[in-house]
PDB file of C-alpha atoms in Angstrom:
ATOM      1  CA  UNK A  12      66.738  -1.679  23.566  1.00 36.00           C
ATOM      2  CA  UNK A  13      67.391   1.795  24.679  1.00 36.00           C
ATOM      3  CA  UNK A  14      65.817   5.136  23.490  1.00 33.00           C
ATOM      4  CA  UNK A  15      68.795   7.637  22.994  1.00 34.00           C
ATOM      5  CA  UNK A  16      69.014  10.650  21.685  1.00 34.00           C
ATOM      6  CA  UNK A  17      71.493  10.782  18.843  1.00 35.00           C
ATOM      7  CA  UNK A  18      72.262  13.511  16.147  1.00 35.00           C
ATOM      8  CA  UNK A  19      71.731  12.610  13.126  1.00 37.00           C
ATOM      9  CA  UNK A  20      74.433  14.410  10.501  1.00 40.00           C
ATOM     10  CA  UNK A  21      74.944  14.779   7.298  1.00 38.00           C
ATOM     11  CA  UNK A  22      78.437  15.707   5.583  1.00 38.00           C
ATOM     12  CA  UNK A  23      78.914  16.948   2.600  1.00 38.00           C
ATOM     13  CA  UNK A  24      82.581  15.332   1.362  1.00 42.00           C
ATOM     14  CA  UNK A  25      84.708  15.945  -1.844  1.00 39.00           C
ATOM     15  CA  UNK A  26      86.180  13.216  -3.563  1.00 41.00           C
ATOM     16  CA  UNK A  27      88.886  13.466  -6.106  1.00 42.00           C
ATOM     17  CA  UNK A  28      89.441  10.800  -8.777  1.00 42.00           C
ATOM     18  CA  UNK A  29      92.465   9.306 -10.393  1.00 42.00           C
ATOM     19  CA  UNK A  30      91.488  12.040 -13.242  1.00 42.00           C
ATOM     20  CA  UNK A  31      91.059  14.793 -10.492  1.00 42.00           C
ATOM     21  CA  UNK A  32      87.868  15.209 -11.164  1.00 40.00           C
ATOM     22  CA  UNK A  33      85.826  16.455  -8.110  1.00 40.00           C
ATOM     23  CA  UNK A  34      82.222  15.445  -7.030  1.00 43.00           C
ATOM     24  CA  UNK A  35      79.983  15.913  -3.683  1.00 44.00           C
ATOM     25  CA  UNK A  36      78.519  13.363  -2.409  1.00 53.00           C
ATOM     26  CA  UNK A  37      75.841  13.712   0.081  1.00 58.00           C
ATOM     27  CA  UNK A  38      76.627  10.801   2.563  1.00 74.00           C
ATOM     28  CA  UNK A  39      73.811  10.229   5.788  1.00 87.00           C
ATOM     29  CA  UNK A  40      74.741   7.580   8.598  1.00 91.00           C
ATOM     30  CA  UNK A  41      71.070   6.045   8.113  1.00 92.00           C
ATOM     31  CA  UNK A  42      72.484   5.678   4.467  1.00 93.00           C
ATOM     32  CA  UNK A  43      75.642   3.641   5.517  1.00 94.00           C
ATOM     33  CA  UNK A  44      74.224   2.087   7.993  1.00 95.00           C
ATOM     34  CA  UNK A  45      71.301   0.267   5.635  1.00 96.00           C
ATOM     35  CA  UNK A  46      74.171  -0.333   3.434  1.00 97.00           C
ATOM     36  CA  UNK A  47      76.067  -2.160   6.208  1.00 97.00           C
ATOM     37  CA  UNK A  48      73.037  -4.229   6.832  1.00 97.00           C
ATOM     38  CA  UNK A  49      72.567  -5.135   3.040  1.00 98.00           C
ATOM     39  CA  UNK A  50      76.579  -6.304   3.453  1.00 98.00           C
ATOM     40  CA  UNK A  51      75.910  -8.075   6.722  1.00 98.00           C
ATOM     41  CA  UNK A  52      72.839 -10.054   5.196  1.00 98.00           C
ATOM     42  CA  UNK A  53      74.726 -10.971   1.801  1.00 97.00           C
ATOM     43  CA  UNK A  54      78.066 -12.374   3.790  1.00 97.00           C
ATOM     44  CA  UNK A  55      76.050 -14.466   5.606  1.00 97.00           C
ATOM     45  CA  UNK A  56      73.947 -15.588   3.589  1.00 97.00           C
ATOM     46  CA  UNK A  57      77.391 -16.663   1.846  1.00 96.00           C
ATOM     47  CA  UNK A  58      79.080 -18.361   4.870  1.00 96.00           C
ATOM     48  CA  UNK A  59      75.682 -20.632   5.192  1.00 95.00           C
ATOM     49  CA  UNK A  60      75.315 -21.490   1.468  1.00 95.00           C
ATOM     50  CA  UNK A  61      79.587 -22.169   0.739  1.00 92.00           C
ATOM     51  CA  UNK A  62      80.806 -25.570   1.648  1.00 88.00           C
ATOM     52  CA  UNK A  63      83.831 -25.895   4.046  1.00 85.00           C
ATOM     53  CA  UNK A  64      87.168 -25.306   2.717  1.00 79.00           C
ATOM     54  CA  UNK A  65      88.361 -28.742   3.888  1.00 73.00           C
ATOM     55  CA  UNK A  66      86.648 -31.904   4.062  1.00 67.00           C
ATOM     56  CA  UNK A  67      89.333 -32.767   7.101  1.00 77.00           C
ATOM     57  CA  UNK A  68      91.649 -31.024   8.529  1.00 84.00           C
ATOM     58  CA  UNK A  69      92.873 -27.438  10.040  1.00 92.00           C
ATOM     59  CA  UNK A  70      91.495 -24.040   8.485  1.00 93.00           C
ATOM     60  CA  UNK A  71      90.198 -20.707   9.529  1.00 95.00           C
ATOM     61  CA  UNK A  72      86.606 -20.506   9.544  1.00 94.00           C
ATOM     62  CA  UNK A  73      84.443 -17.657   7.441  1.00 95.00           C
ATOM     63  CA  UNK A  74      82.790 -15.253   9.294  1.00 96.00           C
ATOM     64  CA  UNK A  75      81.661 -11.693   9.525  1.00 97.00           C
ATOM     65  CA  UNK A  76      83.643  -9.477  11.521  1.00 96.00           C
ATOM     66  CA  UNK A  77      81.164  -6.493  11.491  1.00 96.00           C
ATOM     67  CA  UNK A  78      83.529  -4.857   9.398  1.00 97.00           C
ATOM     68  CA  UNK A  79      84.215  -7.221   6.421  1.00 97.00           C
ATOM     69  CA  UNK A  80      83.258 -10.818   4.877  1.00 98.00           C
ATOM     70  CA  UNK A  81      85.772 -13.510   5.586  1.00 97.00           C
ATOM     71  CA  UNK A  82      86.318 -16.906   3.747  1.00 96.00           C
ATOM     72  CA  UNK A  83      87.636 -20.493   4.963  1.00 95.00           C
ATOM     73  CA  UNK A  84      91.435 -19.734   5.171  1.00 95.00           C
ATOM     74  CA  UNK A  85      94.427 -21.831   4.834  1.00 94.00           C
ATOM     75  CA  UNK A  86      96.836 -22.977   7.865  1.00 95.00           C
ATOM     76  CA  UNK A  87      99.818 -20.318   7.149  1.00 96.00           C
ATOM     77  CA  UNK A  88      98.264 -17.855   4.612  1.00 97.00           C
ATOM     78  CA  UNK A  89      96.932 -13.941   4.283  1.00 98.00           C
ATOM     79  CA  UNK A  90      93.523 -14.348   3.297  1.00 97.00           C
ATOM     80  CA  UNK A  91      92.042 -10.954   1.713  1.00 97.00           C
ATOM     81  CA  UNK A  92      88.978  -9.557   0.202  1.00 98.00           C
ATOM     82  CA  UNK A  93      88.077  -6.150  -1.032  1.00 97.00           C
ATOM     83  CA  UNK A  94      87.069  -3.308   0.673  1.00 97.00           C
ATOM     84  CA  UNK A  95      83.339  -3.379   1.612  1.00 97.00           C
ATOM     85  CA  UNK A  96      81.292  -2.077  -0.040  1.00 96.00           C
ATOM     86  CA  UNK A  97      79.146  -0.237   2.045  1.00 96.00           C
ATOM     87  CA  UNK A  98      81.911   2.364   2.920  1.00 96.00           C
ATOM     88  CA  UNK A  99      80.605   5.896   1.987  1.00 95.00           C
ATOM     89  CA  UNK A 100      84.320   6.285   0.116  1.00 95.00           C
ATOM     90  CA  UNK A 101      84.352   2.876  -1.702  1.00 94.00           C
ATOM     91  CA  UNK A 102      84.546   3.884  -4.743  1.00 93.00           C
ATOM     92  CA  UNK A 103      87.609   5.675  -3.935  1.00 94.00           C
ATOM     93  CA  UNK A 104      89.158   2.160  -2.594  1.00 95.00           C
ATOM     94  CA  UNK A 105      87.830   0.079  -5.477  1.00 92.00           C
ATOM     95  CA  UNK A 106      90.924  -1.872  -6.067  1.00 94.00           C
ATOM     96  CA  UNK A 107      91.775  -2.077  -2.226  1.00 96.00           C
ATOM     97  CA  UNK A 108      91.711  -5.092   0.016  1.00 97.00           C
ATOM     98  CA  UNK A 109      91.492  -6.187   3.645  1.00 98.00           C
ATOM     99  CA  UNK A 110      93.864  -8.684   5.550  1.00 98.00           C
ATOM    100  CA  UNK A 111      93.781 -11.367   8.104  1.00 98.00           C
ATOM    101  CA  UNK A 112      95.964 -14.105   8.516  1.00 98.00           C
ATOM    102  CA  UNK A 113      95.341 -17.904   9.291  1.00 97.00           C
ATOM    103  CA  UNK A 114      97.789 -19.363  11.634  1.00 97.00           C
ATOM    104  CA  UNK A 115      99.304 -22.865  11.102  1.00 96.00           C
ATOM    105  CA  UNK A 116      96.872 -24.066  14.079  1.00 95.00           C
ATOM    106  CA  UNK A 117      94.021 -23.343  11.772  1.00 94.00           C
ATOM    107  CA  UNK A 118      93.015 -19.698  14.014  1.00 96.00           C
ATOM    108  CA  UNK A 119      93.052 -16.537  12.839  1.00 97.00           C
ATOM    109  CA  UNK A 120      95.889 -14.435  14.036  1.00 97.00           C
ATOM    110  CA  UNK A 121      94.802 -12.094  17.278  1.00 97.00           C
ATOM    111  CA  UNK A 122      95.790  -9.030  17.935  1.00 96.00           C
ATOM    112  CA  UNK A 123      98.765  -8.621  20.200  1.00 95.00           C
ATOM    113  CA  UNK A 124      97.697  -9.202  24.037  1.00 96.00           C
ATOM    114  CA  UNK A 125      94.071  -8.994  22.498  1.00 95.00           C
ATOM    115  CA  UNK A 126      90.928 -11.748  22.039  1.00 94.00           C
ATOM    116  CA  UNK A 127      90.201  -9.591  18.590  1.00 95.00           C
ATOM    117  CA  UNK A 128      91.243 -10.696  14.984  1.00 96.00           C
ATOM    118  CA  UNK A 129      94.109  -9.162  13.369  1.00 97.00           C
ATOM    119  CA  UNK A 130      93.484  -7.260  10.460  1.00 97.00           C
ATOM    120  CA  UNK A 131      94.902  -4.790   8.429  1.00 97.00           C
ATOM    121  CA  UNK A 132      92.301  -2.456   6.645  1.00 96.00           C
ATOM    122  CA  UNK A 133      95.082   0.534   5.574  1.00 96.00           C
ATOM    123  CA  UNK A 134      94.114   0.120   1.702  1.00 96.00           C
ATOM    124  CA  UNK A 135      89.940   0.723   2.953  1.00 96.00           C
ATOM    125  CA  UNK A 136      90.557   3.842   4.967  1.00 95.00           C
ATOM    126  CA  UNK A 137      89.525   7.047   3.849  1.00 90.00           C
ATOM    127  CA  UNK A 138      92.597   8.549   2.058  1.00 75.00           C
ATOM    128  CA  UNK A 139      94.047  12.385   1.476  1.00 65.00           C
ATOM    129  CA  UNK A 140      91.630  12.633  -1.403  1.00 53.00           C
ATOM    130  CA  UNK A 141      88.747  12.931   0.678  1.00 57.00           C
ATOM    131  CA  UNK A 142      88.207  16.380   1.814  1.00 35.00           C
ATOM    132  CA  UNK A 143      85.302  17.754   4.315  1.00 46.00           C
ATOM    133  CA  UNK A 144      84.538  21.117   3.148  1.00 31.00           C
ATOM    134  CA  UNK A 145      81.204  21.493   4.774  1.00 27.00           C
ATOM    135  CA  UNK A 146      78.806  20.541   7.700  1.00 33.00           C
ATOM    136  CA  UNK A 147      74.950  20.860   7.825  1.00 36.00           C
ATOM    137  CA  UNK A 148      75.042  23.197  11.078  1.00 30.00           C
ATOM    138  CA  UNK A 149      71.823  21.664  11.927  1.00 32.00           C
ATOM    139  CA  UNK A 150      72.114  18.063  13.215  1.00 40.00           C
ATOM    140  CA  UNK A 151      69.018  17.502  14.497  1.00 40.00           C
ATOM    141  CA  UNK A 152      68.017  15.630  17.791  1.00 38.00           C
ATOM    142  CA  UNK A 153      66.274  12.322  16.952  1.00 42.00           C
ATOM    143  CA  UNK A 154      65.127  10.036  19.694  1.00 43.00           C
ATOM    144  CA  UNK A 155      65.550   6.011  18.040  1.00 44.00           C
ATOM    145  CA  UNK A 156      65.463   2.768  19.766  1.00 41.00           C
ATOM    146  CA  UNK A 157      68.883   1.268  19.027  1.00 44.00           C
ATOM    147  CA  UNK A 158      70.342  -1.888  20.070  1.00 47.00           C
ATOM    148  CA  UNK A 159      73.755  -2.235  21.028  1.00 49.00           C
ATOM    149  CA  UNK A 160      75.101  -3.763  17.774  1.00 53.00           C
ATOM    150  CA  UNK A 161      73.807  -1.057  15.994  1.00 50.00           C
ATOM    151  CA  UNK A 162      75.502   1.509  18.403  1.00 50.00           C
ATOM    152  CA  UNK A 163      78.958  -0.411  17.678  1.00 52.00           C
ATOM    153  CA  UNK A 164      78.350  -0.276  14.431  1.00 52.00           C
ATOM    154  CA  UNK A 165      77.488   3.724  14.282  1.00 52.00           C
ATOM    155  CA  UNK A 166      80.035   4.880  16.370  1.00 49.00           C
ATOM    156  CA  UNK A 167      82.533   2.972  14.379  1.00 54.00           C
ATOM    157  CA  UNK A 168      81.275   4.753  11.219  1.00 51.00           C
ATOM    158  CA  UNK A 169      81.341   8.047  12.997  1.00 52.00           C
ATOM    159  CA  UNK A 170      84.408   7.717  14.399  1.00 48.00           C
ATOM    160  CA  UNK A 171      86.633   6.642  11.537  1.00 51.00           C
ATOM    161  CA  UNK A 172      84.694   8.901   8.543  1.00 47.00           C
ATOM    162  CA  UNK A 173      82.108  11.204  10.340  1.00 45.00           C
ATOM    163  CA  UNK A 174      84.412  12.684  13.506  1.00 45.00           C
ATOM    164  CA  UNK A 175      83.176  15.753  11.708  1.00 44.00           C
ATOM    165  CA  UNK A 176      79.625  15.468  13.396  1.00 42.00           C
ATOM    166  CA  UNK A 177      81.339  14.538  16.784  1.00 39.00           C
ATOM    167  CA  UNK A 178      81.105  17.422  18.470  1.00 40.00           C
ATOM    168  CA  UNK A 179      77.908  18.107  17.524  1.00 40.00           C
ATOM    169  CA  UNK A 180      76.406  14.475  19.357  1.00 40.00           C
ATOM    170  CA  UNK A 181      74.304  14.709  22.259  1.00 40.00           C
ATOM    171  CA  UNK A 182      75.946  13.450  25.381  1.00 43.00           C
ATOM    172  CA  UNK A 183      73.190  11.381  26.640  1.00 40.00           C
ATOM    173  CA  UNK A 184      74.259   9.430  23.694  1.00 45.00           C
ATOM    174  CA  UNK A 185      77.214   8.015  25.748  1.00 45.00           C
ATOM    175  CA  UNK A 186      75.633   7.747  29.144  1.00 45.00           C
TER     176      UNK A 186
END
């Protein structure tokens, strides 16, 4: 473990409904991240307690990706499930789903000239309807032991919903 110094933001984001309705939500990366955790410990807690797909035979294994909770596939088929949960803008996503797909050989499909999983997560991003209007201007200095899943983890959040706190991160951070 390491002891970084990492800011700690909060944003404040609007989020317009189907009705366009708007609310604030408060949303804190110590907040997502629990919820992430909470996600991680329920998929596999799944994968261990759900039988195989197949007695015999060729199929794509569950697992968690760090990002989502995959079934068993079948050879030759998308496999989805809905957006996680623990995004700060599910509810905005709630009828939205995430893709792989299980190759005849029984593998899940890799990115081209990549080791990593395909997947297609376009109906779970953060759409037009989320707006930043405002950042806490003080992001506060906080030194926490962090191991480096939960550094993937963070910077993943930060970089695909809080890039709004980026500038204000302390560079030791990436050293």
């Amino acid at each position: 473990m390491h002891l970084i110094n990492t800011a700690i933001c909060t944003c404040i984001v609007l989020f317009q409904g189907a009705a366009g309705s708007i609310t604030r939500s408060d949303v804190s990366l110590s907040s997502v991240m629990q919820k992430w955790k909470e996600y991680q410990l329920q998929c596999l807690k799944y994968l261990y307690e759900t039988p195989p797909l197949l007695a015999e035979g060729k199929f794509c294994n569950g697992t968690f990706d760090d990002y989502a909770c995959w079934p068993d596939g079948l050879p030759g088929t998308y496999v989805n499930v809905s957006c996680p949960w623990y995004l700060p803008w599910a509810s905005t996503v709630l009828h939205g789903h995430v893709y792989r797909f299980c190759t005849p050989e029984g593998t899940w499909l890799l990115k081209e000239n990549s080791t990593l999983p395909w997947r297609n997560l376009s109906e779970c991003e953060a759409s037009d309807r989320v707006r930043e209007i405002s950042i806490h201007s003080q992001c506060t200095q906080v030194p926490q032991f962090i191991n480096s899943p939960t550094i993937k983890v963070s910077l993943s959040i930060q970089l695909s919903f809080f890039h709004c706190c980026l500038n204000h991160l302390y560079p030791a951070a990436f050293i």
